[in-house]
Amino acid sequence: TMTANNIGRSYNAKEMKGKLEDKEGNSIDPCAEYASGQCPSVVNVGVAGKSDIVPMGALLRAAGLNSLDEISGASSATGGKKHQSYRYSGAVLVVNIDYSNVFSYNQDDFEYTYKVNLITDTQFKAYQREINPQDQRLRT
């Protein structure tokens, strides 16, 4: 939702045009992650009347990360090991949404752009403890 309190306007993604861009400003097709004709109907960015649902692969591509198997450059928690993949060390993405009406200067006509940044030299891991239902042993 975009709110401009000073002019009393508020819009959500269903009411605006939008797009996902890569680092060079090129539009990213969120369905490019799927084989031809296999994109789920819920995947959308900037389609009027629909909520935005963006596959993780499209966000990674927009950030310039083509594969989780690329080397992250992040140090392990104990130091060293700067040759871990993003799949192992995790990745931190920051998604910014830029709103604009400068293409029309109309207070009722806004567009938005998703821009994704990969934060380097970081790692992120989530651990979950659970009990194996077959042998009742705790695993992480």
PDB file of C-alpha atoms in Angstrom, residues 33-114:
ATOM      1  CA  GLU A  33      11.402 -19.204 -13.806  1.00  0.00           C
ATOM      2  CA  TYR A  34       8.895 -21.670 -15.238  1.00  0.00           C
ATOM      3  CA  ALA A  35       8.761 -23.768 -18.394  1.00  0.00           C
ATOM      4  CA  SER A  36       6.653 -22.268 -21.165  1.00  0.00           C
ATOM      5  CA  GLY A  37       3.000 -22.302 -20.166  1.00  0.00           C
ATOM      6  CA  GLN A  38       3.748 -23.661 -16.678  1.00  0.00           C
ATOM      7  CA  CYS A  39       3.663 -20.385 -14.705  1.00  0.00           C
ATOM      8  CA  PRO A  40       1.039 -20.600 -11.931  1.00  0.00           C
ATOM      9  CA  SER A  41      -1.853 -18.218 -12.462  1.00  0.00           C
ATOM     10  CA  VAL A  42      -1.225 -16.601  -9.054  1.00  0.00           C
ATOM     11  CA  VAL A  43       2.210 -15.267 -10.120  1.00  0.00           C
ATOM     12  CA  ASN A  44       1.795 -11.572 -10.939  1.00  0.00           C
ATOM     13  CA  VAL A  45       3.617  -8.273 -10.720  1.00  0.00           C
ATOM     14  CA  GLY A  46       1.799  -5.080 -11.559  1.00  0.00           C
ATOM     15  CA  VAL A  47      -1.320  -6.649 -13.066  1.00  0.00           C
ATOM     16  CA  ALA A  48      -4.365  -4.451 -12.438  1.00  0.00           C
ATOM     17  CA  GLY A  49      -6.866  -6.023 -10.071  1.00  0.00           C
ATOM     18  CA  LYS A  50      -4.461  -8.733  -8.836  1.00  0.00           C
ATOM     19  CA  SER A  51      -2.162  -8.984  -5.843  1.00  0.00           C
ATOM     20  CA  ASP A  52       1.562  -9.275  -6.480  1.00  0.00           C
ATOM     21  CA  ILE A  53       3.032 -12.734  -5.961  1.00  0.00           C
ATOM     22  CA  VAL A  54       6.689 -12.971  -6.926  1.00  0.00           C
ATOM     23  CA  PRO A  55       8.644 -16.249  -7.023  1.00  0.00           C
ATOM     24  CA  MET A  56      11.841 -16.302  -4.978  1.00  0.00           C
ATOM     25  CA  GLY A  57      13.837 -17.118  -8.113  1.00  0.00           C
ATOM     26  CA  ALA A  58      12.704 -13.862  -9.744  1.00  0.00           C
ATOM     27  CA  LEU A  59      13.746 -11.869  -6.656  1.00  0.00           C
ATOM     28  CA  LEU A  60      17.152 -13.576  -6.654  1.00  0.00           C
ATOM     29  CA  ARG A  61      17.605 -12.826 -10.365  1.00  0.00           C
ATOM     30  CA  ALA A  62      16.605  -9.184  -9.841  1.00  0.00           C
ATOM     31  CA  ALA A  63      19.316  -8.962  -7.158  1.00  0.00           C
ATOM     32  CA  GLY A  64      21.904 -10.332  -9.595  1.00  0.00           C
ATOM     33  CA  LEU A  65      22.121 -13.795  -8.062  1.00  0.00           C
ATOM     34  CA  ASN A  66      21.710 -16.422 -10.776  1.00  0.00           C
ATOM     35  CA  SER A  67      22.221 -19.499  -8.608  1.00  0.00           C
ATOM     36  CA  LEU A  68      22.237 -20.337  -4.922  1.00  0.00           C
ATOM     37  CA  ASP A  69      25.361 -22.357  -5.706  1.00  0.00           C
ATOM     38  CA  GLU A  70      27.390 -19.185  -6.399  1.00  0.00           C
ATOM     39  CA  ILE A  71      30.078 -18.438  -3.815  1.00  0.00           C
ATOM     40  CA  SER A  72      28.780 -15.964  -1.238  1.00  0.00           C
ATOM     41  CA  GLY A  73      32.058 -14.645   0.150  1.00  0.00           C
ATOM     42  CA  ALA A  74      30.569 -14.651   3.664  1.00  0.00           C
ATOM     43  CA  SER A  75      32.723 -15.852   6.545  1.00  0.00           C
ATOM     44  CA  SER A  76      31.395 -18.637   8.687  1.00  0.00           C
ATOM     45  CA  ALA A  77      30.286 -17.843  12.234  1.00  0.00           C
ATOM     46  CA  THR A  78      33.643 -19.126  13.506  1.00  0.00           C
ATOM     47  CA  GLY A  79      35.644 -17.150  10.943  1.00  0.00           C
ATOM     48  CA  GLY A  80      37.290 -18.471   7.813  1.00  0.00           C
ATOM     49  CA  LYS A  81      35.565 -20.469   5.078  1.00  0.00           C
ATOM     50  CA  LYS A  82      34.900 -17.595   2.680  1.00  0.00           C
ATOM     51  CA  HIS A  83      34.083 -20.081  -0.087  1.00  0.00           C
ATOM     52  CA  GLN A  84      30.590 -21.108   0.999  1.00  0.00           C
ATOM     53  CA  SER A  85      27.700 -21.116  -1.443  1.00  0.00           C
ATOM     54  CA  TYR A  86      24.614 -18.988  -0.890  1.00  0.00           C
ATOM     55  CA  ARG A  87      22.717 -22.263  -0.566  1.00  0.00           C
ATOM     56  CA  TYR A  88      24.819 -23.065   2.524  1.00  0.00           C
ATOM     57  CA  SER A  89      25.387 -19.620   4.062  1.00  0.00           C
ATOM     58  CA  GLY A  90      22.061 -18.053   3.081  1.00  0.00           C
ATOM     59  CA  ALA A  91      21.431 -14.708   1.450  1.00  0.00           C
ATOM     60  CA  VAL A  92      20.046 -11.418   2.711  1.00  0.00           C
ATOM     61  CA  LEU A  93      17.894  -9.521   0.216  1.00  0.00           C
ATOM     62  CA  VAL A  94      16.459  -6.038   0.670  1.00  0.00           C
ATOM     63  CA  VAL A  95      13.395  -5.287  -1.437  1.00  0.00           C
ATOM     64  CA  ASN A  96      12.682  -1.599  -2.048  1.00  0.00           C
ATOM     65  CA  ILE A  97       9.495  -0.349  -3.658  1.00  0.00           C
ATOM     66  CA  ASP A  98       9.736   2.968  -5.480  1.00  0.00           C
ATOM     67  CA  TYR A  99       6.467   4.780  -6.153  1.00  0.00           C
ATOM     68  CA  SER A 100       6.193   7.479  -8.789  1.00  0.00           C
ATOM     69  CA  ASN A 101       3.775   9.633 -10.698  1.00  0.00           C
ATOM     70  CA  VAL A 102       6.400  11.718 -12.534  1.00  0.00           C
ATOM     71  CA  PHE A 103       5.471  10.041 -15.824  1.00  0.00           C
ATOM     72  CA  SER A 104       2.093  11.847 -15.645  1.00  0.00           C
ATOM     73  CA  TYR A 105       2.208  14.182 -12.599  1.00  0.00           C
ATOM     74  CA  ASN A 106      -1.368  13.034 -12.006  1.00  0.00           C
ATOM     75  CA  GLN A 107      -2.143  12.584  -8.296  1.00  0.00           C
ATOM     76  CA  ASP A 108      -4.402   9.649  -9.162  1.00  0.00           C
ATOM     77  CA  ASP A 109      -1.954   7.790 -11.440  1.00  0.00           C
ATOM     78  CA  PHE A 110       0.959   6.071  -9.658  1.00  0.00           C
ATOM     79  CA  GLU A 111       3.294   3.299 -10.701  1.00  0.00           C
ATOM     80  CA  TYR A 112       5.687   1.256  -8.594  1.00  0.00           C
ATOM     81  CA  THR A 113       8.937  -0.601  -9.157  1.00  0.00           C
ATOM     82  CA  TYR A 114      10.437  -3.388  -7.065  1.00  0.00           C
TER      83      TYR A 114
END
